[in-house]
Amino acid sequence: SLIPEPPDSLEETSKLKFIEELAKWENTQNQRIIEKARQDIHKEYKRPPRVLDPFAGGGSIPLEAMRLGCEAHALEYNPVATLILKCTLEYPQKYGKPKTREWAETENPLLEDVKKWGKWVLDEVKKEIGRFYPKDKDGSIPVAYIWARTLPCQNPRCGIEIPLMRQYWLARKKNKKIALKPIIKEDGVDFEIVENPDFDPSKGTISRAIVTCPACKSTIPANETRKLFQEGKNSERLVAVATTHPQRRGKQYRLPTKKDLKVFQKAKEYLAVKREKLKEEWGIDPIPNEELPPIGTLGFRVQRYGIKRWGNLFNPRQKLALLTFTEKIRKAHEKMLKEGCDKEYAKAITTYLALTLGKLSDWNSSLSVWRPDQERNEHLFSRNALPMIWDYGERNPFSGRLVSTSAIESVIENCSNISTSNNKIHVIHGSATKLPYPDNYFDAVFTDPPYYDNVPYSYLSDFFYVWLKRAIGDLYPDLFLTPLTPKREEMVAYTHGKTMDDAKREFEEMLSQAFKEIYRVLKPGGIANIVYAHKTTQGWETVINTLMESGLVVTAAWPISTEMRGRLRAQRSAALASSIYIVA
C-alpha cells in the first residue's frame, strides 16, 4: 500500500512475486527481503512515511510498520494493551541498544537487566514462600496439585461430598495411561491411582453443570448446582499430586498426604497475615477485591456460581504466590532506584517484570483445567472467556517448566526477539474517536477495528489490570486511574443497562466517528487499510455505510486468510477464517 502502482506489467509481475515472498511467515527474520522492502518504500518518500494504527491492541501492525522503516504511531484506549505496546514497541527502541561503542554489537542492556532483576525477584519469592511447596521424602518435587470442587449430595439418604470432576484421567498419552479410580465408601469417595484402567475414566461426576453422585447415582440439575454454589455449599478437595524426580523421566502421580494438607493450611494462614500487613503498607487490599463484570457478559460464566470478585479466581496458595511476586516486583523497583538507576529506565525494567504477573495468573488459577493429554494445566485464556471449571491444576511456581521462571523466560525471550531500529515509534493512550493529531498528518492508516460485542476486551483485560495496578500502578498513574479498565468510551456493543439495539447504535456511531477521524488525519491521496471480519450482513452494512459517510473512498477489497483454523473460536462457531482488507 505504501508503494506506487508499477508502470508496466513486467514490473508488476516482479513486484507481486516479491510481495509474495515478503508475506511468507518463514521470511519474518529474513533481513535481505526486509531491507529490499524498506528500500522500495524509501524511494517514494523524502522521510520515513507516517503510519497510524488507531486500534493498536497488541501492536502487530505498528511493529511491522516500524520494521519496514516507517514512523509508526500506535494509539490504544485499553491501559493493559497500552502497557504491552510500550514494552513491545517503545522501550526496546529507547533502551534495547548499546549505550556506548564499548558495548558488543550483540549485547542488549535492557535484556540483560530484565534477566538480572527477574532472577532477583524469583530468588526473593522462593526465599519467602518456597517452603509451601516442599519436596517429598524421596526427593520428588511436586509440580502440580490437582483439585476438585465439591458439593454435598442432595439425596437425604446419601449426603456424601461429591468431587466434581469432568473426567478421572491424570495422564492420557499413547504409552502412558494413568487415572484416578473412585472407591465408594459409606462416608464418601476415596481414590486410588491406577495404570491402564479397567473402567472409562472419561466419564466423571459432572457434565454441563449436571452432577451425578457416584454413590447413589442421584443427580443435581444445573440450576440447583448453581444455587448451591451461590449459597456457599461448595468446597474443594485435593485429589492428586503430580511430581517429577531428577533421576526419573516424566511425571509420576500420588495421592495427597496429611502433610500436603497441613502445608496448604499453613500457606492459607500466612496469606491472611501477609494480606493485612500489605493492606496497611499499600493502602489497598493486595488481593483484588474488585467485582467481576455483570452476569450475562459475553464469555463470562463464573458469576452464576458465586464467584463475584477477581481475587476469587485463585485458591489461597495461588493468591499467596501472586501477592508475593507483586510485592517483590515493587521491592525490585525500590532497590533499582537506591542503586542509582535512572528513574525512567527503572520504570521500563519493572514494567517487563510486572508483565510476568499476567503469565503467572493465566497459568495458575482455579480455572486452569488439567490436561491429561499433555500432563499439565492449561492456561485460562485459551479462548476469550472465563468458563466455569470444576477440577483444576495448581502449579508449583518453583519447579519443572514452571509458571514463574517460564513467565520470566518468556518475557526475556520475547524481549530479545523484538527488533530495534532508528525509526521513531509513538505509543499513545487515547480514543480512536478523538485522535490527538493535526489534519493531513499521516501517509497511511492501517487498522483492525473491533466488531460489535465479538470480544469483551476491557472485561477480559481486567483480569490482568487488577494485578498490574498493584504492582506498577504508582509508576503509571494515568493508566491506572480507575478501579478497573475504563469502559465508557470503549468501542464494544455492551448491553449492560441498555437494549441490544441501543448498544449496536452506540457502537456504530463510535465506529463512524473513528472513520471520520481517520479521514481527517490522512493526507490527500493517503491510503487507509481497514481489516474487517464479521459473519453477518449487518456487520458489513455498518462498516461500508460508516466508511462512505466518513469521506473515504473505497478502491479495493481483498479477502486474506489470517486466522488459525485450529483455534477454539473457529472450531465452535461460524467465525470467519479470513479477513477482508478494505482499501480506501
XYZ file of C-alpha atoms in Angstrom:
584
model
C 0.000 0.000 0.000
C 2.931 2.360 0.581
C 4.476 1.895 -2.859
C 3.011 3.211 -6.153
C 1.338 1.110 -8.807
C 4.032 -0.388 -11.102
C 4.245 1.383 -14.524
C 4.104 -1.786 -16.611
C 3.055 -5.442 -16.435
C 6.662 -6.708 -16.254
C 7.445 -4.677 -13.147
C 4.047 -5.533 -11.695
C 4.786 -9.277 -12.004
C 8.191 -8.764 -10.370
C 6.706 -6.671 -7.549
C 3.885 -9.135 -6.844
C 6.365 -12.007 -6.717
C 8.475 -10.060 -4.218
C 5.432 -9.258 -2.026
C 4.511 -12.943 -2.065
C 7.981 -13.748 -0.668
C 7.815 -10.901 1.850
C 4.476 -12.145 3.211
C 5.692 -15.689 3.998
C 5.920 -16.475 7.705
C 9.303 -18.174 7.271
C 10.743 -14.903 5.929
C 9.851 -12.962 9.076
C 13.525 -12.655 10.036
C 14.947 -12.621 6.506
C 16.903 -9.365 6.651
C 17.671 -9.352 2.896
C 13.969 -9.363 1.983
C 13.015 -6.848 4.698
C 15.816 -4.498 3.617
C 14.614 -4.676 -0.012
C 11.077 -3.738 1.149
C 12.483 -0.823 3.148
C 14.371 0.440 0.105
C 11.253 0.225 -2.087
C 9.358 2.366 0.443
C 12.297 4.753 0.970
C 12.425 5.542 -2.779
C 8.926 7.045 -2.595
C 9.303 9.249 0.494
C 11.717 12.016 1.432
C 11.403 10.913 5.074
C 10.040 7.733 6.718
C 6.283 7.618 5.979
C 3.998 8.205 8.953
C 1.728 5.236 9.631
C -1.072 5.127 12.238
C -2.969 2.253 13.842
C -5.740 3.830 15.977
C -6.819 0.392 17.344
C -3.302 -0.851 18.049
C -4.116 -3.684 20.506
C -1.044 -5.893 20.940
C 0.926 -3.919 18.363
C 1.359 -6.280 15.377
C 0.630 -3.580 12.782
C 2.818 -0.759 14.197
C 5.621 -3.276 14.846
C 5.630 -4.350 11.183
C 5.386 -0.705 10.047
C 8.444 0.070 12.162
C 10.326 -2.948 10.749
C 9.624 -1.619 7.255
C 11.269 1.689 8.120
C 8.142 3.751 8.829
C 7.480 6.256 11.592
C 4.843 4.226 13.429
C 2.113 5.595 15.700
C 0.160 3.183 17.929
C -2.957 4.515 19.648
C -4.895 2.374 22.133
C -7.732 3.011 24.599
C -7.171 -0.020 26.851
C -4.489 0.603 29.538
C -3.286 -3.042 29.637
C -2.784 -3.080 25.858
C -1.074 0.345 26.078
C 1.387 -1.090 28.589
C 2.110 -4.058 26.296
C 2.663 -1.642 23.391
C 5.231 0.257 25.439
C 7.106 -2.988 26.098
C 6.794 -4.246 22.520
C 7.485 -1.008 20.663
C 8.703 1.881 22.772
C 11.146 0.554 25.377
C 13.170 -1.689 23.028
C 13.811 1.337 20.762
C 14.692 3.546 23.711
C 16.751 1.185 25.855
C 17.403 -2.006 23.868
C 20.585 -0.803 22.185
C 24.165 -0.468 23.456
C 24.681 2.889 25.165
C 28.336 3.270 24.168
C 30.623 1.973 21.446
C 32.401 -0.187 24.007
C 29.306 -2.421 24.166
C 29.490 -5.518 21.958
C 27.152 -5.404 18.958
C 25.072 -8.318 20.238
C 24.673 -7.034 23.762
C 21.299 -5.677 24.775
C 21.429 -3.758 28.075
C 17.659 -3.818 28.574
C 17.541 -7.587 28.079
C 20.427 -8.170 30.500
C 18.825 -6.016 33.185
C 15.420 -7.689 32.816
C 17.226 -11.044 33.261
C 19.151 -9.787 36.290
C 16.144 -8.326 38.094
C 13.865 -11.195 37.072
C 16.261 -13.594 38.786
C 16.376 -11.337 41.853
C 12.561 -11.336 42.105
C 12.356 -15.124 41.672
C 15.052 -15.759 44.303
C 13.372 -13.432 46.805
C 9.950 -15.041 46.286
C 11.394 -18.537 46.661
C 13.215 -17.498 49.828
C 9.933 -16.383 51.380
C 7.342 -18.917 50.218
C 9.339 -21.842 48.793
C 8.591 -23.786 51.988
C 4.941 -24.080 50.956
C 5.942 -26.372 48.056
C 8.113 -28.953 49.883
C 9.884 -31.919 48.270
C 8.765 -35.469 49.053
C 10.936 -37.704 51.260
C 12.402 -39.481 48.208
C 13.441 -36.181 46.600
C 10.449 -35.976 44.250
C 9.276 -32.442 43.527
C 5.537 -31.683 43.391
C 4.976 -29.796 40.130
C 1.171 -29.639 40.247
C -1.586 -30.153 42.790
C -4.834 -31.355 41.219
C -8.001 -30.100 42.911
C -11.715 -30.820 42.529
C -14.544 -28.594 43.710
C -17.143 -30.470 45.773
C -20.868 -30.359 46.579
C -22.901 -32.389 49.085
C -25.204 -34.998 47.514
C -28.780 -33.720 47.806
C -30.235 -37.201 48.377
C -31.031 -37.181 52.154
C -30.224 -40.911 52.354
C -26.760 -40.323 50.910
C -25.351 -36.847 51.604
C -21.733 -37.675 50.693
C -19.335 -34.990 49.474
C -19.227 -35.354 45.670
C -15.926 -34.452 43.980
C -16.911 -32.541 40.838
C -14.736 -33.981 38.092
C -15.217 -33.816 34.324
C -13.163 -37.000 33.999
C -10.677 -39.073 36.037
C -7.671 -39.108 33.700
C -4.336 -37.877 35.065
C -2.230 -38.895 32.059
C -3.654 -39.991 28.733
C -0.904 -40.476 26.186
C -0.147 -43.212 23.696
C 2.180 -45.154 26.032
C 1.027 -43.761 29.362
C -2.478 -44.114 30.765
C -2.986 -43.233 34.428
C -6.288 -42.406 36.121
C -7.906 -41.792 39.473
C -10.266 -44.651 40.317
C -13.139 -43.653 42.637
C -13.671 -46.035 45.582
C -17.150 -45.640 47.071
C -17.342 -45.899 50.864
C -20.173 -45.290 53.329
C -18.861 -41.879 54.320
C -17.717 -40.670 50.885
C -15.453 -41.209 47.908
C -11.806 -42.236 48.150
C -9.442 -42.640 45.227
C -6.677 -44.909 44.112
C -4.256 -44.277 41.248
C -4.307 -46.960 38.554
C -2.417 -47.596 35.327
C -4.252 -48.812 32.216
C -7.655 -48.509 33.953
C -10.340 -51.191 33.546
C -13.145 -48.569 33.590
C -13.882 -45.490 31.458
C -12.156 -42.529 33.154
C -13.591 -40.082 30.623
C -16.954 -40.179 32.438
C -16.761 -38.075 35.582
C -19.346 -36.769 38.035
C -20.318 -33.552 36.252
C -21.265 -32.507 32.729
C -22.853 -29.177 31.721
C -23.269 -28.388 35.447
C -25.412 -31.531 35.976
C -23.939 -33.540 38.861
C -24.269 -37.322 39.258
C -23.489 -38.787 42.666
C -21.033 -41.715 42.222
C -22.523 -43.451 45.289
C -26.338 -43.272 44.970
C -26.499 -42.168 41.292
C -28.953 -39.357 42.079
C -28.467 -36.138 40.097
C -28.341 -32.432 40.848
C -29.809 -30.347 37.973
C -27.712 -27.480 36.587
C -29.887 -24.764 38.164
C -29.628 -26.458 41.561
C -25.832 -26.767 41.150
C -25.588 -23.017 40.577
C -27.863 -22.305 43.539
C -25.754 -24.481 45.872
C -22.614 -22.627 44.792
C -24.315 -19.263 45.333
C -25.329 -20.382 48.830
C -21.724 -21.327 49.620
C -22.436 -25.071 49.960
C -19.410 -25.930 47.805
C -15.895 -26.708 48.964
C -12.798 -28.122 47.258
C -10.584 -31.129 47.710
C -7.017 -32.016 46.764
C -7.319 -35.282 44.799
C -3.834 -35.936 43.371
C -0.272 -34.600 43.190
C 1.921 -34.716 40.080
C 5.652 -34.982 40.808
C 8.967 -35.172 38.977
C 12.257 -36.678 40.143
C 15.740 -35.641 38.964
C 16.611 -39.297 38.231
C 13.355 -40.355 36.564
C 11.741 -39.425 33.278
C 8.322 -37.845 33.041
C 5.739 -37.192 35.720
C 4.648 -39.545 38.480
C 1.378 -39.310 40.414
C 0.456 -39.908 44.023
C -2.495 -39.353 46.336
C -2.347 -36.338 48.667
C -0.966 -36.846 52.179
C -1.722 -35.219 55.540
C 1.491 -33.237 55.079
C 0.202 -31.761 51.775
C -2.966 -30.566 53.513
C -1.061 -29.250 56.521
C 1.331 -27.247 54.312
C -1.592 -25.821 52.332
C -3.288 -24.764 55.582
C -0.077 -23.035 56.730
C 0.090 -21.170 53.397
C -3.513 -20.056 53.944
C -2.665 -18.754 57.437
C 0.464 -16.995 56.174
C -1.601 -15.332 53.414
C -4.020 -13.873 55.981
C -1.161 -12.266 57.951
C 0.644 -11.007 54.832
C -2.551 -9.597 53.365
C -3.191 -7.410 56.438
C 0.430 -6.221 56.517
C 0.433 -5.200 52.843
C -3.031 -3.643 53.081
C -1.597 -1.261 55.665
C 1.545 -0.578 53.583
C -0.127 -0.130 50.171
C -3.409 1.482 51.232
C -5.329 -1.022 49.062
C -6.380 -4.634 49.533
C -3.459 -6.566 47.983
C -5.899 -9.312 46.893
C -8.015 -7.930 44.018
C -11.456 -7.394 45.566
C -12.824 -5.547 42.515
C -16.035 -7.034 41.132
C -16.272 -9.231 38.058
C -18.430 -7.932 35.175
C -22.228 -8.272 35.326
C -23.878 -11.654 34.728
C -24.532 -12.037 31.009
C -21.232 -10.523 29.836
C -20.112 -12.468 26.760
C -17.897 -15.441 27.702
C -18.185 -14.966 31.485
C -19.846 -17.911 33.260
C -18.324 -17.965 36.743
C -20.540 -15.307 38.355
C -23.502 -17.731 38.259
C -21.539 -19.932 40.668
C -20.998 -17.281 43.328
C -17.574 -16.174 42.062
C -18.048 -12.418 42.194
C -14.585 -10.854 42.624
C -11.348 -11.153 40.652
C -9.469 -12.461 43.695
C -11.931 -15.394 43.933
C -10.378 -16.937 40.813
C -7.402 -18.247 42.824
C -7.042 -20.618 45.759
C -5.209 -19.304 48.868
C -1.753 -20.628 47.910
C -2.109 -19.281 44.348
C -3.055 -15.889 45.832
C -0.029 -16.010 48.125
C 2.302 -16.718 45.174
C 0.859 -13.853 43.087
C 0.858 -11.489 46.040
C 4.490 -12.255 46.886
C 5.612 -11.798 43.271
C 3.759 -8.462 43.191
C 5.451 -7.340 46.402
C 8.953 -8.347 45.210
C 8.457 -6.555 41.868
C 7.706 -3.377 43.817
C 10.756 -4.003 46.025
C 12.926 -4.531 42.925
C 11.943 -1.074 41.672
C 12.843 0.486 45.040
C 16.194 -1.312 45.012
C 16.983 -0.151 41.440
C 16.427 3.478 42.451
C 18.540 3.072 45.619
C 21.361 1.711 43.458
C 21.231 4.885 41.348
C 19.375 3.500 38.326
C 17.855 6.148 36.034
C 14.203 6.668 37.043
C 12.682 6.098 33.581
C 14.924 3.103 32.876
C 13.984 1.512 36.228
C 10.328 2.051 35.299
C 10.832 0.182 31.995
C 12.576 -2.813 33.631
C 9.904 -3.017 36.340
C 7.178 -2.969 33.687
C 8.654 -6.058 31.998
C 8.795 -7.779 35.404
C 5.149 -6.832 36.041
C 4.063 -8.444 32.757
C 5.137 -11.786 34.252
C 2.162 -11.440 36.623
C -0.072 -11.888 33.590
C 1.607 -15.188 32.747
C 1.550 -16.309 36.379
C -2.157 -15.609 36.838
C -3.147 -17.001 33.418
C -1.388 -20.332 34.035
C -2.084 -20.726 37.744
C -5.691 -20.025 38.686
C -8.581 -22.163 39.875
C -9.874 -22.034 36.273
C -6.723 -23.687 34.872
C -8.005 -27.066 33.707
C -5.731 -30.143 33.988
C -4.761 -31.531 30.544
C -4.103 -35.318 30.777
C -3.027 -35.417 27.112
C -0.174 -33.021 27.936
C 0.170 -33.703 31.676
C -0.081 -30.053 32.620
C -2.709 -27.497 33.432
C -3.994 -25.357 30.578
C -3.767 -21.604 30.787
C -7.037 -19.841 31.446
C -7.198 -17.741 28.267
C -7.026 -20.487 25.674
C -10.048 -18.547 24.353
C -11.601 -15.149 25.104
C -13.754 -16.321 28.007
C -13.949 -17.226 31.696
C -15.833 -20.547 31.705
C -16.578 -22.439 34.915
C -14.020 -25.169 35.642
C -14.740 -27.962 38.142
C -11.328 -29.590 38.604
C -8.075 -27.688 38.100
C -4.313 -27.862 38.375
C -2.392 -25.666 40.799
C 1.202 -25.235 39.659
C 4.291 -25.175 41.833
C 5.931 -21.903 40.742
C 9.445 -23.171 41.524
C 9.805 -26.424 39.594
C 9.584 -28.110 36.218
C 8.620 -25.887 33.286
C 7.453 -23.530 35.898
C 4.944 -20.918 35.717
C 7.244 -18.329 37.340
C 10.587 -18.994 35.688
C 8.948 -19.689 32.341
C 6.954 -16.459 32.749
C 10.185 -14.515 33.227
C 11.949 -16.500 30.483
C 9.020 -15.881 28.129
C 9.210 -12.122 28.684
C 13.007 -12.228 28.201
C 12.744 -14.338 25.041
C 10.147 -12.014 23.504
C 12.190 -9.000 24.556
C 15.266 -10.453 22.809
C 13.280 -11.035 19.579
C 11.855 -7.515 19.338
C 13.630 -5.608 16.621
C 15.279 -2.283 17.285
C 15.749 0.364 14.626
C 16.462 4.049 14.240
C 12.859 4.752 13.341
C 10.546 6.675 15.599
C 7.753 4.861 17.410
C 4.984 6.646 19.284
C 2.669 4.892 21.750
C -0.333 6.969 22.816
C -3.115 6.156 25.270
C -6.272 7.644 23.783
C -9.513 7.153 21.871
C -9.842 6.450 18.128
C -12.850 8.809 18.105
C -10.661 11.786 19.173
C -7.255 11.397 17.514
C -4.636 13.762 19.019
C -3.127 14.632 15.610
C -3.447 17.576 13.193
C -5.257 17.312 9.837
C -3.459 15.686 6.881
C -0.734 14.241 9.127
C -0.408 10.577 8.064
C 0.699 8.922 4.838
C -1.227 5.753 5.704
C -3.586 4.279 8.281
C -3.680 0.512 8.850
C -6.088 -0.840 11.435
C -8.184 -3.778 12.609
C -11.183 -2.278 14.470
C -13.416 -4.192 16.926
C -16.607 -5.928 15.752
C -19.707 -5.201 17.886
C -19.501 -7.438 21.004
C -17.281 -10.097 19.417
C -14.662 -9.798 22.202
C -15.297 -8.089 25.581
C -11.767 -6.605 25.595
C -11.911 -4.418 28.687
C -13.615 -7.016 30.908
C -11.083 -9.671 29.894
C -8.164 -7.316 30.467
C -9.433 -6.540 33.993
C -8.066 -9.993 34.901
C -4.556 -8.580 34.321
C -5.294 -4.945 35.210
C -6.073 -5.644 38.875
C -2.636 -7.220 39.491
C -0.720 -4.719 37.330
C -2.337 -1.854 39.223
C -0.986 -3.251 42.497
C 2.491 -3.832 41.071
C 3.120 -0.701 38.958
C 0.028 1.487 39.335
C 2.164 4.162 41.030
C 4.515 4.246 38.010
C 1.660 4.832 35.538
C -0.939 6.954 37.357
C -2.523 7.998 34.035
C -3.111 4.345 33.028
C -4.383 3.142 36.421
C -6.666 5.984 37.499
C -9.813 3.842 37.721
C -10.556 0.740 39.863
C -10.970 -1.309 36.641
C -10.244 -0.599 32.971
C -12.278 2.335 31.580
C -15.305 1.215 29.567
C -17.399 4.307 28.855
C -15.706 5.102 25.527
C -14.749 1.534 24.622
C -15.966 0.597 21.158
C -17.794 -2.618 22.062
C -21.563 -3.202 21.844
C -22.245 -3.984 25.516
C -25.888 -4.357 26.554
C -25.468 -3.645 30.277
C -28.262 -1.262 31.215
C -29.442 -0.871 27.596
C -31.108 -2.787 24.791
C -29.139 -4.582 22.076
C -30.431 -2.059 19.528
C -29.135 0.853 21.647
C -25.783 -0.903 22.175
C -25.410 -1.515 18.420
C -26.368 2.059 17.598
C -23.755 3.428 20.033
C -21.099 1.123 18.568
C -21.965 2.201 15.016
C -21.860 5.895 15.957
C -18.398 5.468 17.531
C -17.107 3.474 14.558
C -18.412 6.164 12.219
C -16.651 8.860 14.264
C -13.414 6.827 14.212
C -13.537 6.582 10.400
C -14.180 10.338 10.155
C -11.098 10.920 12.307
C -9.056 8.608 10.048
C -10.217 10.681 7.062
C -9.264 13.918 8.859
C -5.691 12.900 9.774
C -4.949 11.171 6.445
C -3.160 13.189 3.763
C -4.950 13.711 0.432
C -4.114 10.609 -1.616
C -3.162 8.713 1.550
C -4.143 5.046 1.917
C -6.378 3.585 4.630
C -6.432 -0.205 5.048
C -9.257 -1.406 7.270
C -9.332 -5.083 8.244
C -12.822 -6.393 8.876
C -14.185 -9.850 9.650
C -17.819 -10.251 10.588
C -20.156 -13.100 9.718
C -23.383 -11.075 9.490
C -24.572 -8.888 6.621
C -25.456 -6.228 9.201
C -21.794 -6.051 10.234
C -20.749 -5.475 6.640
C -23.514 -2.953 6.018
C -22.336 -0.973 9.048
C -18.695 -0.808 8.019
C -19.471 0.125 4.403
C -22.009 2.802 5.405
C -19.710 4.352 8.013
C -16.809 4.365 5.532
C -18.944 6.133 2.919
C -20.108 8.719 5.480
C -16.520 9.441 6.551
C -15.420 10.772 3.135
C -13.048 7.866 2.472
C -13.385 6.284 -0.993
C -13.182 2.503 -1.151
C -10.942 1.393 -4.029
C -10.478 -2.341 -3.391
C -11.303 -5.214 -1.053
C -9.136 -8.289 -0.595
C -10.025 -11.472 1.323
C -6.924 -12.758 3.145
C -6.710 -15.908 5.295
C -5.470 -14.577 8.607
C -6.866 -16.856 11.317
C -5.634 -20.223 12.600
C -8.168 -22.848 11.541
C -7.494 -24.919 14.672
C -8.275 -22.133 17.129
C -11.143 -22.873 19.518
C -13.172 -19.866 18.326
C -13.170 -21.262 14.783
C -13.974 -24.824 15.807
C -17.072 -23.911 17.784
C -18.587 -21.054 15.808
C -19.098 -19.545 12.391
C -16.226 -17.093 12.958
C -14.509 -16.252 9.695
C -11.185 -17.873 8.799
C -10.368 -14.949 6.522
C -10.486 -11.193 6.968
C -11.446 -8.661 4.310
C -8.886 -5.917 3.796
C -10.790 -2.836 2.652
C -8.544 -0.364 0.838
C -9.715 3.264 0.822
